[in-house]
């Protein structure tokens, strides 16, 4: 592929190639080995229309550790605030010859729209409620490192599944890799067509947690909730928050994940978030290696070298 727009378009073998490439970049990403010249002369532009801490920073570090020139554009300080359209912004950036455009946008499908209209390789860094493919890849990388495999695992994805591009991309990836996916949350925050993603659906946390190998908690996305009925924060945390008692229902060696940002005390108890089962900061660490793998594969693909990558 010339772009990485979603997990949906990736084959199982392509996912494995990205995870394996990320393993080979892991030491560089963690700075136990100095940066490599792999992308010297390449330019990566991060164009973010929504706030980000982890994704934007890790794409920047990934590009820099591969020796690419990396430019960050945060929309609040760009001419988008003067009314410039997404396409005009992209065409103007394209005039400066970037090799890769990393785009986060509030509209589902925005990266697909841009990809068909630009010469640069486009990476979806989160589009509306649709997909966040590099998050799913870094989650898979983290799970595989801890569990040694993805196939046969039971993964409970809990909380505001309806608005979560992370849940969608994870369900698509994990199903392709042979894991069982359970969604759990309040009925108003469960997607109507969850079965089409191959996920079991529960409107209570407990049956989803039962024997799970991986528990992935999601943030309630209040910014996307206009018009949706929601219990109060206290009620939500009482019924759908992950605490130590609920975590005891999962497998004895279960790991706890959260893509961030967390609402501590709402979907996750701080004792669990900071506890020994939490791999939340390992996910962030994996983000740099996985994004190095994605940038490397797209750059190699653009040079016409045959790869199985994104
Ligand atoms: N997980 C994630 O996408 O975090 P940011 O919004 O901080 O990038």
GROMACS .gro file of C-alpha atoms and ligand atoms in nm:
model
  318
    1UNK     CA    1   0.000   0.000   0.000
    2UNK     CA    2   0.108   0.359  -0.057
    3UNK     CA    3  -0.077   0.483   0.256
    4UNK     CA    4  -0.176   0.355   0.602
    5UNK     CA    5  -0.542   0.454   0.633
    6UNK     CA    6  -0.684   0.176   0.850
    7UNK     CA    7  -0.642  -0.178   0.978
    8UNK     CA    8  -0.935  -0.283   0.761
    9UNK     CA    9  -0.720  -0.286   0.444
   10UNK     CA   10  -0.428  -0.478   0.598
   11UNK     CA   11  -0.369  -0.850   0.563
   12UNK     CA   12  -0.257  -1.057   0.860
   13UNK     CA   13   0.090  -1.098   0.702
   14UNK     CA   14   0.124  -0.721   0.660
   15UNK     CA   15   0.035  -0.666   1.027
   16UNK     CA   16   0.300  -0.921   1.125
   17UNK     CA   17   0.560  -0.749   0.902
   18UNK     CA   18   0.494  -0.414   1.076
   19UNK     CA   19   0.516  -0.573   1.423
   20UNK     CA   20   0.840  -0.750   1.331
   21UNK     CA   21   0.988  -0.429   1.186
   22UNK     CA   22   0.889  -0.249   1.507
   23UNK     CA   23   1.079  -0.514   1.706
   24UNK     CA   24   1.388  -0.440   1.498
   25UNK     CA   25   1.353  -0.066   1.571
   26UNK     CA   26   1.274  -0.111   1.943
   27UNK     CA   27   1.627  -0.052   2.074
   28UNK     CA   28   1.664   0.265   1.864
   29UNK     CA   29   1.321   0.385   1.976
   30UNK     CA   30   1.425   0.341   2.342
   31UNK     CA   31   1.756   0.515   2.279
   32UNK     CA   32   1.968   0.220   2.387
   33UNK     CA   33   2.106   0.244   2.031
   34UNK     CA   34   2.177   0.578   1.858
   35UNK     CA   35   1.949   0.708   1.584
   36UNK     CA   36   1.976   0.548   1.240
   37UNK     CA   37   2.014   0.718   0.897
   38UNK     CA   38   1.730   0.517   0.734
   39UNK     CA   39   1.509   0.815   0.638
   40UNK     CA   40   1.780   1.079   0.584
   41UNK     CA   41   1.656   1.326   0.321
   42UNK     CA   42   1.289   1.237   0.378
   43UNK     CA   43   1.034   1.485   0.515
   44UNK     CA   44   0.744   1.395   0.744
   45UNK     CA   45   0.469   1.648   0.821
   46UNK     CA   46   0.242   1.592   1.122
   47UNK     CA   47  -0.089   1.771   1.057
   48UNK     CA   48  -0.312   1.751   1.364
   49UNK     CA   49  -0.666   1.897   1.365
   50UNK     CA   50  -0.740   1.747   1.708
   51UNK     CA   51  -0.539   1.759   2.032
   52UNK     CA   52  -0.277   1.489   2.087
   53UNK     CA   53   0.002   1.416   2.333
   54UNK     CA   54   0.111   1.060   2.258
   55UNK     CA   55   0.050   1.020   1.884
   56UNK     CA   56   0.199   1.350   1.772
   57UNK     CA   57   0.506   1.324   1.995
   58UNK     CA   58   0.578   0.964   1.904
   59UNK     CA   59   0.546   1.029   1.529
   60UNK     CA   60   0.787   1.319   1.572
   61UNK     CA   61   1.036   1.108   1.769
   62UNK     CA   62   0.993   0.815   1.528
   63UNK     CA   63   1.079   1.037   1.230
   64UNK     CA   64   1.374   1.195   1.412
   65UNK     CA   65   1.520   0.863   1.526
   66UNK     CA   66   1.514   0.758   1.159
   67UNK     CA   67   1.691   1.089   1.066
   68UNK     CA   68   1.394   1.232   0.871
   69UNK     CA   69   1.312   1.604   0.877
   70UNK     CA   70   0.992   1.633   1.081
   71UNK     CA   71   0.755   1.930   1.083
   72UNK     CA   72   0.462   1.959   1.325
   73UNK     CA   73   0.158   2.164   1.238
   74UNK     CA   74  -0.097   2.215   1.506
   75UNK     CA   75  -0.411   2.356   1.354
   76UNK     CA   76  -0.475   2.612   1.626
   77UNK     CA   77  -0.163   2.798   1.504
   78UNK     CA   78  -0.215   2.734   1.129
   79UNK     CA   79  -0.415   2.921   0.865
   80UNK     CA   80  -0.698   2.670   0.909
   81UNK     CA   81  -0.824   2.906   1.181
   82UNK     CA   82  -0.861   3.169   0.905
   83UNK     CA   83  -1.093   2.937   0.712
   84UNK     CA   84  -0.853   2.749   0.481
   85UNK     CA   85  -1.000   2.414   0.377
   86UNK     CA   86  -0.833   2.081   0.455
   87UNK     CA   87  -0.763   2.025   0.084
   88UNK     CA   88  -0.610   2.371   0.034
   89UNK     CA   89  -0.392   2.318   0.341
   90UNK     CA   90  -0.278   1.979   0.207
   91UNK     CA   91  -0.210   2.117  -0.144
   92UNK     CA   92   0.000   2.398   0.006
   93UNK     CA   93   0.197   2.155   0.220
   94UNK     CA   94   0.241   1.930  -0.084
   95UNK     CA   95   0.404   2.222  -0.268
   96UNK     CA   96   0.687   2.187  -0.011
   97UNK     CA   97   0.741   1.821  -0.117
   98UNK     CA   98   0.680   1.612   0.198
   99UNK     CA   99   0.720   1.236   0.164
  100UNK     CA  100   0.474   1.146   0.441
  101UNK     CA  101   0.173   1.333   0.577
  102UNK     CA  102   0.049   1.216   0.917
  103UNK     CA  103  -0.308   1.339   0.964
  104UNK     CA  104  -0.538   1.350   1.265
  105UNK     CA  105  -0.883   1.490   1.192
  106UNK     CA  106  -1.221   1.503   1.363
  107UNK     CA  107  -1.401   1.384   1.047
  108UNK     CA  108  -1.417   1.009   0.981
  109UNK     CA  109  -1.273   0.947   0.632
  110UNK     CA  110  -1.062   1.267   0.618
  111UNK     CA  111  -0.732   1.076   0.557
  112UNK     CA  112  -0.895   0.872   0.276
  113UNK     CA  113  -1.016   1.196   0.113
  114UNK     CA  114  -0.668   1.348   0.137
  115UNK     CA  115  -0.488   1.030   0.024
  116UNK     CA  116  -0.665   1.030  -0.312
  117UNK     CA  117  -0.564   1.392  -0.371
  118UNK     CA  118  -0.197   1.410  -0.272
  119UNK     CA  119   0.135   1.266  -0.389
  120UNK     CA  120   0.256   1.218  -0.029
  121UNK     CA  121   0.202   0.894   0.160
  122UNK     CA  122  -0.078   0.951   0.413
  123UNK     CA  123  -0.090   0.798   0.762
  124UNK     CA  124  -0.416   0.807   0.953
  125UNK     CA  125  -0.333   0.926   1.307
  126UNK     CA  126  -0.700   0.905   1.412
  127UNK     CA  127  -1.006   1.004   1.205
  128UNK     CA  128  -1.325   1.089   1.395
  129UNK     CA  129  -1.485   0.773   1.532
  130UNK     CA  130  -1.350   0.557   1.248
  131UNK     CA  131  -0.992   0.421   1.287
  132UNK     CA  132  -0.661   0.478   1.466
  133UNK     CA  133  -0.446   0.213   1.299
  134UNK     CA  134  -0.109   0.293   1.457
  135UNK     CA  135  -0.271   0.274   1.803
  136UNK     CA  136  -0.400  -0.077   1.728
  137UNK     CA  137  -0.055  -0.175   1.597
  138UNK     CA  138   0.122  -0.046   1.910
  139UNK     CA  139  -0.137  -0.220   2.127
  140UNK     CA  140  -0.076  -0.546   1.940
  141UNK     CA  141   0.300  -0.495   1.977
  142UNK     CA  142   0.258  -0.446   2.354
  143UNK     CA  143   0.031  -0.751   2.392
  144UNK     CA  144   0.262  -0.971   2.184
  145UNK     CA  145   0.565  -0.868   2.393
  146UNK     CA  146   0.383  -0.953   2.718
  147UNK     CA  147   0.192  -1.263   2.609
  148UNK     CA  148   0.417  -1.392   2.330
  149UNK     CA  149   0.121  -1.419   2.093
  150UNK     CA  150  -0.208  -1.268   1.983
  151UNK     CA  151  -0.385  -1.579   1.858
  152UNK     CA  152  -0.623  -1.738   2.107
  153UNK     CA  153  -0.619  -1.449   2.356
  154UNK     CA  154  -0.941  -1.305   2.501
  155UNK     CA  155  -0.939  -0.924   2.491
  156UNK     CA  156  -1.208  -0.719   2.672
  157UNK     CA  157  -1.245  -0.366   2.532
  158UNK     CA  158  -1.454  -0.167   2.780
  159UNK     CA  159  -1.619   0.174   2.805
  160UNK     CA  160  -1.723   0.420   2.535
  161UNK     CA  161  -1.686   0.175   2.247
  162UNK     CA  162  -1.932   0.364   2.029
  163UNK     CA  163  -1.710   0.669   1.981
  164UNK     CA  164  -1.379   0.485   1.992
  165UNK     CA  165  -1.165   0.462   1.680
  166UNK     CA  166  -0.918   0.276   1.903
  167UNK     CA  167  -1.179   0.006   1.975
  168UNK     CA  168  -1.265  -0.030   1.605
  169UNK     CA  169  -0.904  -0.060   1.490
  170UNK     CA  170  -0.818  -0.296   1.775
  171UNK     CA  171  -1.118  -0.521   1.709
  172UNK     CA  172  -1.032  -0.540   1.337
  173UNK     CA  173  -0.666  -0.619   1.409
  174UNK     CA  174  -0.723  -0.865   1.693
  175UNK     CA  175  -0.986  -1.061   1.498
  176UNK     CA  176  -0.751  -1.084   1.197
  177UNK     CA  177  -0.484  -1.223   1.431
  178UNK     CA  178  -0.715  -1.487   1.580
  179UNK     CA  179  -0.800  -1.328   1.918
  180UNK     CA  180  -1.147  -1.317   2.073
  181UNK     CA  181  -1.280  -0.964   2.125
  182UNK     CA  182  -1.544  -0.868   2.381
  183UNK     CA  183  -1.694  -0.519   2.393
  184UNK     CA  184  -1.851  -0.396   2.719
  185UNK     CA  185  -2.011  -0.068   2.818
  186UNK     CA  186  -2.340   0.108   2.885
  187UNK     CA  187  -2.595   0.027   2.614
  188UNK     CA  188  -2.589   0.387   2.487
  189UNK     CA  189  -2.213   0.362   2.429
  190UNK     CA  190  -2.206   0.030   2.242
  191UNK     CA  191  -2.191   0.034   1.860
  192UNK     CA  192  -2.507  -0.096   1.688
  193UNK     CA  193  -2.313  -0.319   1.446
  194UNK     CA  194  -2.050  -0.457   1.685
  195UNK     CA  195  -2.105  -0.811   1.559
  196UNK     CA  196  -1.989  -0.701   1.213
  197UNK     CA  197  -1.649  -0.637   1.376
  198UNK     CA  198  -1.659  -0.993   1.507
  199UNK     CA  199  -1.693  -0.880   1.870
  200UNK     CA  200  -1.910  -1.025   2.147
  201UNK     CA  201  -2.114  -0.750   2.315
  202UNK     CA  202  -2.194  -0.708   2.687
  203UNK     CA  203  -2.382  -0.427   2.861
  204UNK     CA  204  -2.211  -0.511   3.192
  205UNK     CA  205  -1.839  -0.522   3.265
  206UNK     CA  206  -1.830  -0.846   3.468
  207UNK     CA  207  -1.911  -1.104   3.196
  208UNK     CA  208  -1.664  -0.936   2.959
  209UNK     CA  209  -1.386  -0.946   3.220
  210UNK     CA  210  -1.440  -1.313   3.311
  211UNK     CA  211  -1.112  -1.495   3.227
  212UNK     CA  212  -0.989  -1.216   2.994
  213UNK     CA  213  -0.616  -1.212   2.912
  214UNK     CA  214  -0.618  -0.842   2.825
  215UNK     CA  215  -0.842  -0.567   2.964
  216UNK     CA  216  -0.843  -0.250   2.757
  217UNK     CA  217  -1.025   0.046   2.913
  218UNK     CA  218  -1.150   0.340   2.705
  219UNK     CA  219  -1.210   0.703   2.793
  220UNK     CA  220  -1.564   0.838   2.787
  221UNK     CA  221  -1.537   1.084   2.498
  222UNK     CA  222  -1.746   1.368   2.631
  223UNK     CA  223  -1.651   1.587   2.332
  224UNK     CA  224  -1.838   1.343   2.101
  225UNK     CA  225  -2.137   1.290   2.330
  226UNK     CA  226  -2.382   1.566   2.235
  227UNK     CA  227  -2.731   1.420   2.267
  228UNK     CA  228  -2.623   1.083   2.415
  229UNK     CA  229  -2.770   0.982   2.750
  230UNK     CA  230  -2.500   0.913   3.006
  231UNK     CA  231  -2.501   0.821   3.374
  232UNK     CA  232  -2.326   1.065   3.610
  233UNK     CA  233  -1.952   1.026   3.653
  234UNK     CA  234  -2.005   0.860   3.994
  235UNK     CA  235  -2.265   0.621   3.857
  236UNK     CA  236  -2.043   0.544   3.556
  237UNK     CA  237  -1.742   0.464   3.770
  238UNK     CA  238  -1.954   0.250   4.005
  239UNK     CA  239  -2.091   0.038   3.720
  240UNK     CA  240  -1.824   0.053   3.449
  241UNK     CA  241  -1.501   0.155   3.623
  242UNK     CA  242  -1.216  -0.098   3.641
  243UNK     CA  243  -1.113  -0.145   4.004
  244UNK     CA  244  -0.909  -0.417   4.173
  245UNK     CA  245  -1.216  -0.623   4.266
  246UNK     CA  246  -1.339  -0.633   3.907
  247UNK     CA  247  -0.992  -0.701   3.771
  248UNK     CA  248  -0.985  -1.014   3.987
  249UNK     CA  249  -1.244  -1.163   3.748
  250UNK     CA  250  -0.990  -1.159   3.463
  251UNK     CA  251  -0.717  -1.421   3.412
  252UNK     CA  252  -0.459  -1.421   3.697
  253UNK     CA  253  -0.192  -1.289   3.458
  254UNK     CA  254  -0.419  -1.043   3.276
  255UNK     CA  255  -0.270  -0.713   3.164
  256UNK     CA  256  -0.446  -0.375   3.179
  257UNK     CA  257  -0.428  -0.130   2.889
  258UNK     CA  258  -0.557   0.220   2.815
  259UNK     CA  259  -0.477   0.424   2.502
  260UNK     CA  260  -0.480   0.750   2.701
  261UNK     CA  261  -0.571   1.010   2.793
  262UNK     CA  262  -0.719   0.851   3.107
  263UNK     CA  263  -0.999   0.984   3.321
  264UNK     CA  264  -0.864   0.860   3.653
  265UNK     CA  265  -1.141   0.760   3.891
  266UNK     CA  266  -1.395   0.736   3.606
  267UNK     CA  267  -1.323   0.440   3.375
  268UNK     CA  268  -1.017   0.328   3.573
  269UNK     CA  269  -0.922   0.332   3.941
  270UNK     CA  270  -0.577   0.492   3.993
  271UNK     CA  271  -0.470   0.179   4.189
  272UNK     CA  272  -0.526  -0.028   3.873
  273UNK     CA  273  -0.383   0.232   3.634
  274UNK     CA  274  -0.060   0.246   3.836
  275UNK     CA  275  -0.067  -0.119   3.949
  276UNK     CA  276   0.158  -0.411   3.859
  277UNK     CA  277  -0.075  -0.538   3.581
  278UNK     CA  278  -0.082  -0.203   3.401
  279UNK     CA  279   0.109  -0.181   3.071
  280UNK     CA  280  -0.022   0.168   2.992
  281UNK     CA  281   0.322   0.328   2.972
  282UNK     CA  282   0.460   0.028   2.778
  283UNK     CA  283   0.196   0.115   2.516
  284UNK     CA  284   0.336   0.466   2.492
  285UNK     CA  285   0.691   0.331   2.468
  286UNK     CA  286   0.584   0.092   2.189
  287UNK     CA  287   0.432   0.384   1.999
  288UNK     CA  288   0.771   0.516   1.887
  289UNK     CA  289   0.897   0.179   1.754
  290UNK     CA  290   0.571   0.101   1.576
  291UNK     CA  291   0.559   0.445   1.413
  292UNK     CA  292   0.922   0.406   1.307
  293UNK     CA  293   0.820   0.080   1.136
  294UNK     CA  294   0.525   0.246   0.962
  295UNK     CA  295   0.729   0.546   0.839
  296UNK     CA  296   1.006   0.315   0.720
  297UNK     CA  297   0.767   0.090   0.531
  298UNK     CA  298   0.588   0.376   0.359
  299UNK     CA  299   0.916   0.541   0.260
  300UNK     CA  300   1.050   0.210   0.124
  301UNK     CA  301   0.726   0.150  -0.066
  302UNK     CA  302   0.749   0.497  -0.221
  303UNK     CA  303   1.097   0.411  -0.351
  304UNK     CA  304   0.946   0.112  -0.530
  305UNK     CA  305   1.110  -0.154  -0.318
  306UNK     CA  306   0.871  -0.444  -0.274
  307UNK     CA  307   0.765  -0.482   0.090
  308UNK     CA  308   0.470  -0.642   0.259
  309UNK     CA  309   0.422  -0.333   0.469
  310UNK     CA  310   0.166  -0.058   0.506
  311LIG     N1  311  -0.378   0.734   2.230
  311LIG     C1  312  -0.379   0.853   2.169
  311LIG     O1  313  -0.415   0.866   2.049
  311LIG     O2  314  -0.338   0.958   2.247
  311LIG     P1  315  -0.326   1.110   2.200
  311LIG     O3  316  -0.466   1.159   2.173
  311LIG     O4  317  -0.258   1.184   2.311
  311LIG     O5  318  -0.245   1.112   2.072
   0.00000   0.00000   0.00000
